[in-house]
Amino acid sequence: MADDAVSRSTAIMMPNYQTGFTDCMAKKDVEWYWLKKNGCFEPDQGGRAIEWRARLASGTTFAFLGGMEGHTPTLQNDFEVATLAWAGLAHAFVATYADKKLCKEKWQIIKLLSGLTDNMTTDWRQEWGTQFHSDGTRNASAYKGLLSSMDTAAVTYAGLSQSTFANWDCQRVDATGFAADPANFLQQIVLLCAVGEKGGRDRNKVDLLLSTQNDYRVVCQSEFAKFRYERDEEMHKAGFENIMCWGAPLAWSDFSVAGRLKALNSKLFKMYLAGSDPIETGTQDPPGFPFGLTQGFAVSLHQLVNENPRGSGLLYNTTS
């Protein structure tokens, strides 16, 4: 029967759809592309919560050898434990009784399932991208997006207060007047982010500037951009238009928040995954469902981790 063929085809297709799903995300979302390119996905992580040691101070007293008796170091606990809970994201499609009965040929089944998976992928991309730029309070299972650690004022992130620990706070610049002089503000935030995640300055600078389409156009139309129009060719070939600004590519995102431009250092970001893949897919015919429904699903247990917010930054009020 045709409905049996739909169920069988779904059962075969969905477990194999994981690679296609993640590849699609990397082709359509600059955020996902950036995480994947820089090896930020950390699969098969265990534990009831995600914990890491955050260095929030620097030792200043040292011991010296050779005739310096009596001079001993001051033991100092420079670390605090940062903790985040796991977050989940799940979505599903349903092939109804009518869907199945109307599929009499193989091509009809393929067309049905292609449409259902395309819609699910689009919905997932919209939700994931929105969460990436959010503060993690979008819903009960939302992961901690950029806003949770990089806001216009100090916040508490991963259980640690940015007001209490200055080295746990991000870099931020009020970019009022951005349209008149974007190069100045971009240079400020790039240089500020070179503070180094363990104290003194280092060369670990940001590798992505992420803006709205409007702010991207402002930069492109400035004399600064016209004079030095270079781009990250690898990112461009992947389908993401960009312009190099003070050594970092500036790209725009569908999900960027108006008035905010982020400067990100991939060295300090991880996407922790409970499973082996960023997205896991499958199918089931739930017992008790009416009329023999078949359900295809995508699910992920994950968390975005900003291991040290001080190495990334925020320009705000860019639209004023």
CSV table of C-alpha atoms in Angstrom, one decimal:
chain,number,residue,atom,x,y,z
A,1,MET,CA,0.0,0.0,0.0
A,2,ALA,CA,1.1,3.6,-0.6
A,3,ASP,CA,1.0,4.6,3.0
A,4,ASP,CA,3.3,1.7,3.9
A,5,ALA,CA,5.7,2.9,1.2
A,6,VAL,CA,5.8,6.4,2.7
A,7,SER,CA,6.5,5.0,6.2
A,8,ARG,CA,9.3,2.8,4.8
A,9,SER,CA,10.8,5.6,2.8
A,10,THR,CA,10.8,8.0,5.8
A,11,ALA,CA,12.4,5.4,8.0
A,12,ILE,CA,15.2,4.9,5.4
A,13,MET,CA,15.7,8.6,4.6
A,14,MET,CA,15.6,10.3,8.0
A,15,PRO,CA,18.6,8.6,9.7
A,16,ASN,CA,20.7,9.4,6.7
A,17,TYR,CA,19.5,13.0,6.5
A,18,GLN,CA,21.8,14.2,9.4
A,19,THR,CA,24.7,15.1,7.2
A,20,GLY,CA,22.5,16.8,4.6
A,21,PHE,CA,20.8,18.8,7.4
A,22,THR,CA,24.1,20.1,8.9
A,23,ASP,CA,25.5,20.8,5.4
A,24,CYS,CA,22.4,22.8,4.6
A,25,MET,CA,22.9,24.9,7.8
A,26,ALA,CA,26.5,25.6,6.9
A,27,LYS,CA,25.5,26.8,3.4
A,28,LYS,CA,22.7,29.1,4.6
A,29,ASP,CA,23.8,30.5,8.0
A,30,VAL,CA,27.1,32.5,8.4
A,31,GLU,CA,27.0,31.7,12.1
A,32,TRP,CA,26.9,27.9,11.6
A,33,TYR,CA,29.5,28.2,8.8
A,34,TRP,CA,31.8,30.1,11.2
A,35,LEU,CA,31.5,27.6,14.0
A,36,LYS,CA,32.0,24.7,11.6
A,37,LYS,CA,35.0,26.2,9.8
A,38,ASN,CA,36.8,27.0,13.0
A,39,GLY,CA,36.2,23.6,14.6
A,40,CYS,CA,34.0,24.9,17.4
A,41,PHE,CA,31.7,21.9,17.5
A,42,GLU,CA,32.6,19.6,20.5
A,43,PRO,CA,30.7,16.3,20.1
A,44,ASP,CA,29.9,13.5,22.6
A,45,GLN,CA,30.2,15.7,25.7
A,46,GLY,CA,28.8,14.2,28.9
A,47,GLY,CA,27.8,15.4,32.3
A,48,ARG,CA,24.6,16.8,33.8
A,49,ALA,CA,25.9,20.3,33.2
A,50,ILE,CA,28.8,22.0,31.3
A,51,GLU,CA,31.6,23.3,33.4
A,52,TRP,CA,34.9,25.0,32.7
A,53,ARG,CA,37.5,26.9,34.6
A,54,ALA,CA,37.5,30.6,33.9
A,55,ARG,CA,40.6,32.6,34.8
A,56,LEU,CA,39.4,36.0,36.1
A,57,ALA,CA,42.6,37.4,37.7
A,58,SER,CA,46.4,37.3,37.3
A,59,GLY,CA,48.9,36.4,40.0
A,60,THR,CA,51.2,39.3,40.8
A,61,THR,CA,53.6,37.9,43.4
A,62,PHE,CA,56.4,35.6,42.4
A,63,ALA,CA,59.2,33.6,44.0
A,64,PHE,CA,62.8,33.9,42.8
A,65,LEU,CA,65.6,31.3,43.0
A,66,GLY,CA,69.2,31.9,44.0
A,67,GLY,CA,69.9,33.8,47.2
A,68,MET,CA,66.4,35.0,47.7
A,69,GLU,CA,65.6,33.2,51.0
A,70,GLY,CA,62.5,34.3,52.7
A,71,HIS,CA,60.8,35.5,49.5
A,72,THR,CA,57.9,33.2,49.0
A,73,PRO,CA,55.1,33.4,46.5
A,74,THR,CA,51.5,34.3,47.5
A,75,LEU,CA,49.3,31.4,46.5
A,76,GLN,CA,46.4,32.7,44.6
A,77,ASN,CA,43.3,31.1,43.3
A,78,ASP,CA,42.8,32.8,39.9
A,79,PHE,CA,40.0,30.6,38.7
A,80,GLU,CA,36.3,30.3,39.1
A,81,VAL,CA,34.1,27.6,37.8
A,82,ALA,CA,31.6,28.6,35.0
A,83,THR,CA,28.5,26.5,34.6
A,84,LEU,CA,25.8,26.2,32.0
A,85,ALA,CA,22.9,23.8,31.7
A,86,TRP,CA,22.2,21.9,28.5
A,87,ALA,CA,19.6,23.2,26.1
A,88,GLY,CA,17.5,21.3,23.6
A,89,LEU,CA,16.0,22.0,20.2
A,90,ALA,CA,13.6,19.6,18.5
A,91,HIS,CA,11.3,19.8,15.5
A,92,ALA,CA,9.2,17.4,13.5
A,93,PHE,CA,7.0,16.9,10.5
A,94,VAL,CA,4.0,14.6,10.1
A,95,ALA,CA,2.9,12.7,7.0
A,96,THR,CA,-0.8,12.4,7.4
A,97,TYR,CA,-3.2,9.7,6.2
A,98,ALA,CA,-4.2,11.9,3.3
A,99,ASP,CA,-0.6,12.6,2.4
A,100,LYS,CA,0.1,8.9,2.2
A,101,LYS,CA,-3.0,7.9,0.3
A,102,LEU,CA,-2.3,10.5,-2.4
A,103,CYS,CA,1.2,9.1,-3.0
A,104,LYS,CA,0.7,6.4,-5.6
A,105,GLU,CA,4.0,6.6,-7.3
A,106,LYS,CA,7.7,6.7,-6.2
A,107,TRP,CA,8.2,10.2,-7.4
A,108,GLN,CA,5.2,11.4,-5.4
A,109,ILE,CA,6.6,10.0,-2.3
A,110,ILE,CA,10.0,11.7,-3.0
A,111,LYS,CA,8.3,15.0,-3.6
A,112,LEU,CA,6.2,14.7,-0.4
A,113,LEU,CA,9.2,13.9,1.8
A,114,SER,CA,11.4,16.5,0.1
A,115,GLY,CA,8.8,19.2,0.8
A,116,LEU,CA,8.4,18.1,4.4
A,117,THR,CA,12.1,18.0,5.2
A,118,ASP,CA,12.7,21.3,3.4
A,119,ASN,CA,10.1,23.0,5.6
A,120,MET,CA,11.5,21.4,8.8
A,121,THR,CA,15.0,22.6,7.9
A,122,THR,CA,13.8,26.1,7.2
A,123,ASP,CA,11.9,26.3,10.5
A,124,TRP,CA,15.0,24.9,12.4
A,125,ARG,CA,17.3,27.4,10.8
A,126,GLN,CA,15.0,30.3,11.8
A,127,GLU,CA,14.8,29.1,15.4
A,128,TRP,CA,18.5,28.2,15.7
A,129,GLY,CA,19.6,31.5,14.2
A,130,THR,CA,17.3,33.6,16.4
A,131,GLN,CA,18.6,31.8,19.5
A,132,PHE,CA,22.2,32.3,18.5
A,133,HIS,CA,21.8,36.1,18.9
A,134,SER,CA,19.5,35.9,22.0
A,135,ASP,CA,20.0,36.0,25.7
A,136,GLY,CA,18.8,32.4,26.3
A,137,THR,CA,15.4,33.3,27.6
A,138,ARG,CA,13.4,32.9,24.4
A,139,ASN,CA,11.9,29.7,25.9
A,140,ALA,CA,12.6,27.2,28.6
A,141,SER,CA,14.9,25.0,26.4
A,142,ALA,CA,16.7,27.8,24.5
A,143,TYR,CA,20.5,27.8,24.6
A,144,LYS,CA,22.5,30.8,25.8
A,145,GLY,CA,23.1,33.0,22.7
A,146,LEU,CA,25.5,35.8,22.3
A,147,LEU,CA,23.4,38.3,24.2
A,148,SER,CA,23.7,36.2,27.4
A,149,SER,CA,27.4,37.1,27.6
A,150,MET,CA,27.7,40.2,25.4
A,151,ASP,CA,25.1,42.8,26.4
A,152,THR,CA,25.2,46.6,26.5
A,153,ALA,CA,25.8,46.4,30.3
A,154,ALA,CA,27.4,43.8,32.6
A,155,VAL,CA,25.4,40.7,33.1
A,156,THR,CA,25.7,37.4,34.9
A,157,TYR,CA,26.9,34.7,32.6
A,158,ALA,CA,27.4,31.0,33.4
A,159,GLY,CA,26.9,31.8,37.1
A,160,LEU,CA,29.6,34.5,37.2
A,161,SER,CA,28.9,38.2,37.5
A,162,GLN,CA,30.6,40.5,35.0
A,163,SER,CA,30.2,43.3,37.6
A,164,THR,CA,32.1,41.3,40.2
A,165,PHE,CA,34.7,40.0,37.8
A,166,ALA,CA,35.8,42.7,35.3
A,167,ASN,CA,37.8,40.2,33.3
A,168,TRP,CA,34.6,38.2,32.6
A,169,ASP,CA,33.0,41.1,30.9
A,170,CYS,CA,32.9,41.6,27.1
A,171,GLN,CA,34.4,44.7,25.3
A,172,ARG,CA,31.8,47.2,24.4
A,173,VAL,CA,31.7,50.6,22.6
A,174,ASP,CA,28.7,53.0,22.3
A,175,ALA,CA,28.7,53.4,18.5
A,176,THR,CA,26.5,56.5,18.3
A,177,GLY,CA,27.5,58.2,15.0
A,178,PHE,CA,28.5,54.9,13.4
A,179,ALA,CA,27.2,55.8,10.0
A,180,ALA,CA,29.4,58.9,9.8
A,181,ASP,CA,32.6,57.1,10.7
A,182,PRO,CA,32.3,53.3,10.7
A,183,ALA,CA,36.0,52.6,10.3
A,184,ASN,CA,36.8,54.4,13.6
A,185,PHE,CA,34.3,52.3,15.6
A,186,LEU,CA,35.3,49.0,13.9
A,187,GLN,CA,39.0,49.7,14.7
A,188,GLN,CA,38.2,50.4,18.3
A,189,ILE,CA,36.3,47.2,18.9
A,190,VAL,CA,38.9,45.0,17.1
A,191,LEU,CA,41.8,46.5,19.1
A,192,LEU,CA,39.8,46.2,22.4
A,193,CYS,CA,39.2,42.6,21.8
A,194,ALA,CA,42.9,41.8,21.6
A,195,VAL,CA,43.1,41.9,25.4
A,196,GLY,CA,43.9,38.2,25.6
A,197,GLU,CA,41.9,35.7,27.5
A,198,LYS,CA,44.5,35.2,30.3
A,199,GLY,CA,45.4,38.8,31.2
A,200,GLY,CA,47.8,40.9,29.1
A,201,ARG,CA,47.3,41.7,25.5
A,202,ASP,CA,48.0,39.1,22.8
A,203,ARG,CA,47.5,38.6,19.1
A,204,ASN,CA,44.4,36.5,19.4
A,205,LYS,CA,42.1,38.9,17.6
A,206,VAL,CA,38.5,38.6,16.5
A,207,ASP,CA,37.9,36.6,13.3
A,208,LEU,CA,34.3,37.6,12.5
A,209,LEU,CA,32.4,40.9,12.6
A,210,LEU,CA,28.7,40.2,12.4
A,211,SER,CA,26.1,42.8,11.6
A,212,THR,CA,22.7,43.5,10.2
A,213,GLN,CA,22.4,44.0,6.5
A,214,ASN,CA,21.8,47.8,7.1
A,215,ASP,CA,25.1,48.2,9.0
A,216,TYR,CA,26.9,46.1,6.4
A,217,ARG,CA,25.7,48.5,3.7
A,218,VAL,CA,26.9,51.5,5.8
A,219,VAL,CA,30.4,50.1,5.9
A,220,CYS,CA,30.4,49.1,2.2
A,221,GLN,CA,29.4,52.6,1.2
A,222,SER,CA,32.0,54.4,3.3
A,223,GLU,CA,35.1,55.8,1.8
A,224,PHE,CA,37.1,53.4,4.0
A,225,ALA,CA,35.5,50.4,2.3
A,226,LYS,CA,35.8,51.9,-1.2
A,227,PHE,CA,39.5,52.5,-0.7
A,228,ARG,CA,40.3,49.0,0.7
A,229,TYR,CA,37.7,46.6,-0.6
A,230,GLU,CA,39.1,43.2,0.2
A,231,ARG,CA,37.2,40.1,1.4
A,232,ASP,CA,37.7,36.7,2.9
A,233,GLU,CA,37.7,34.6,-0.3
A,234,GLU,CA,37.0,31.3,1.4
A,235,MET,CA,33.9,32.8,3.1
A,236,HIS,CA,32.8,34.4,-0.2
A,237,LYS,CA,33.1,31.1,-2.1
A,238,ALA,CA,31.0,29.5,0.7
A,239,GLY,CA,28.2,31.9,-0.2
A,240,PHE,CA,28.6,34.7,2.4
A,241,GLU,CA,29.4,38.1,1.1
A,242,ASN,CA,31.9,40.0,3.4
A,243,ILE,CA,34.4,42.8,3.5
A,244,MET,CA,37.7,42.8,5.4
A,245,CYS,CA,37.8,45.5,8.2
A,246,TRP,CA,41.0,45.8,10.2
A,247,GLY,CA,42.0,42.2,9.6
A,248,ALA,CA,38.6,40.6,10.2
A,249,PRO,CA,35.8,39.8,7.8
A,250,LEU,CA,32.5,41.7,8.3
A,251,ALA,CA,29.4,39.7,7.2
A,252,TRP,CA,25.7,40.3,7.7
A,253,SER,CA,23.2,37.9,9.1
A,254,ASP,CA,19.5,37.5,8.8
A,255,PHE,CA,19.3,37.1,12.5
A,256,SER,CA,21.6,39.9,13.8
A,257,VAL,CA,19.9,42.3,16.1
A,258,ALA,CA,19.3,45.9,14.9
A,259,GLY,CA,21.7,48.4,16.4
A,260,ARG,CA,24.3,45.8,17.4
A,261,LEU,CA,27.5,44.7,15.7
A,262,LYS,CA,29.4,41.8,17.3
A,263,ALA,CA,33.1,41.2,17.1
A,264,LEU,CA,33.7,37.4,17.7
A,265,ASN,CA,36.8,35.4,18.4
A,266,SER,CA,36.2,31.7,17.5
A,267,LYS,CA,39.1,30.6,19.7
A,268,LEU,CA,36.9,31.4,22.7
A,269,PHE,CA,33.6,29.8,21.5
A,270,LYS,CA,32.5,26.2,21.6
A,271,MET,CA,29.2,24.5,20.6
A,272,TYR,CA,29.0,21.6,23.0
A,273,LEU,CA,27.0,18.6,21.8
A,274,ALA,CA,25.7,15.7,23.8
A,275,GLY,CA,25.5,13.6,20.7
A,276,SER,CA,28.0,12.7,17.9
A,277,ASP,CA,26.4,15.1,15.4
A,278,PRO,CA,25.1,18.7,15.7
A,279,ILE,CA,21.7,17.5,14.6
A,280,GLU,CA,20.3,14.0,14.9
A,281,THR,CA,17.4,12.9,12.8
A,282,GLY,CA,15.0,9.9,12.8
A,283,THR,CA,11.4,8.7,12.3
A,284,GLN,CA,8.7,7.0,14.3
A,285,ASP,CA,5.1,5.9,13.9
A,286,PRO,CA,3.7,6.9,17.3
A,287,PRO,CA,1.3,4.3,18.8
A,288,GLY,CA,-2.1,5.7,19.5
A,289,PHE,CA,-1.8,8.5,16.8
A,290,PRO,CA,-4.9,8.6,14.7
A,291,PHE,CA,-5.1,7.5,11.1
A,292,GLY,CA,-1.5,6.1,10.9
A,293,LEU,CA,0.5,9.2,11.1
A,294,THR,CA,4.3,9.0,10.3
A,295,GLN,CA,6.6,11.5,12.1
A,296,GLY,CA,10.1,12.6,11.0
A,297,PHE,CA,12.1,14.5,13.6
A,298,ALA,CA,15.3,16.4,14.2
A,299,VAL,CA,16.7,16.9,17.7
A,300,SER,CA,19.8,18.4,19.3
A,301,LEU,CA,21.0,18.6,22.9
A,302,HIS,CA,23.6,21.3,22.9
A,303,GLN,CA,24.9,24.6,24.4
A,304,LEU,CA,26.8,27.6,23.0
A,305,VAL,CA,29.7,28.3,25.3
A,306,ASN,CA,31.6,31.6,25.3
A,307,GLU,CA,34.7,30.4,27.3
A,308,ASN,CA,35.8,34.0,28.0
A,309,PRO,CA,33.7,37.0,27.0
A,310,ARG,CA,36.6,39.4,27.4
A,311,GLY,CA,38.0,38.4,24.0
A,312,SER,CA,34.9,39.4,22.0
A,313,GLY,CA,33.0,42.7,21.8
A,314,LEU,CA,29.9,44.6,21.0
A,315,LEU,CA,29.3,47.9,19.1
A,316,TYR,CA,25.8,49.2,20.1
A,317,ASN,CA,23.7,52.1,19.0
A,318,THR,CA,25.0,51.6,15.4
A,319,THR,CA,21.7,52.8,14.0
A,320,SER,CA,21.6,56.1,15.9
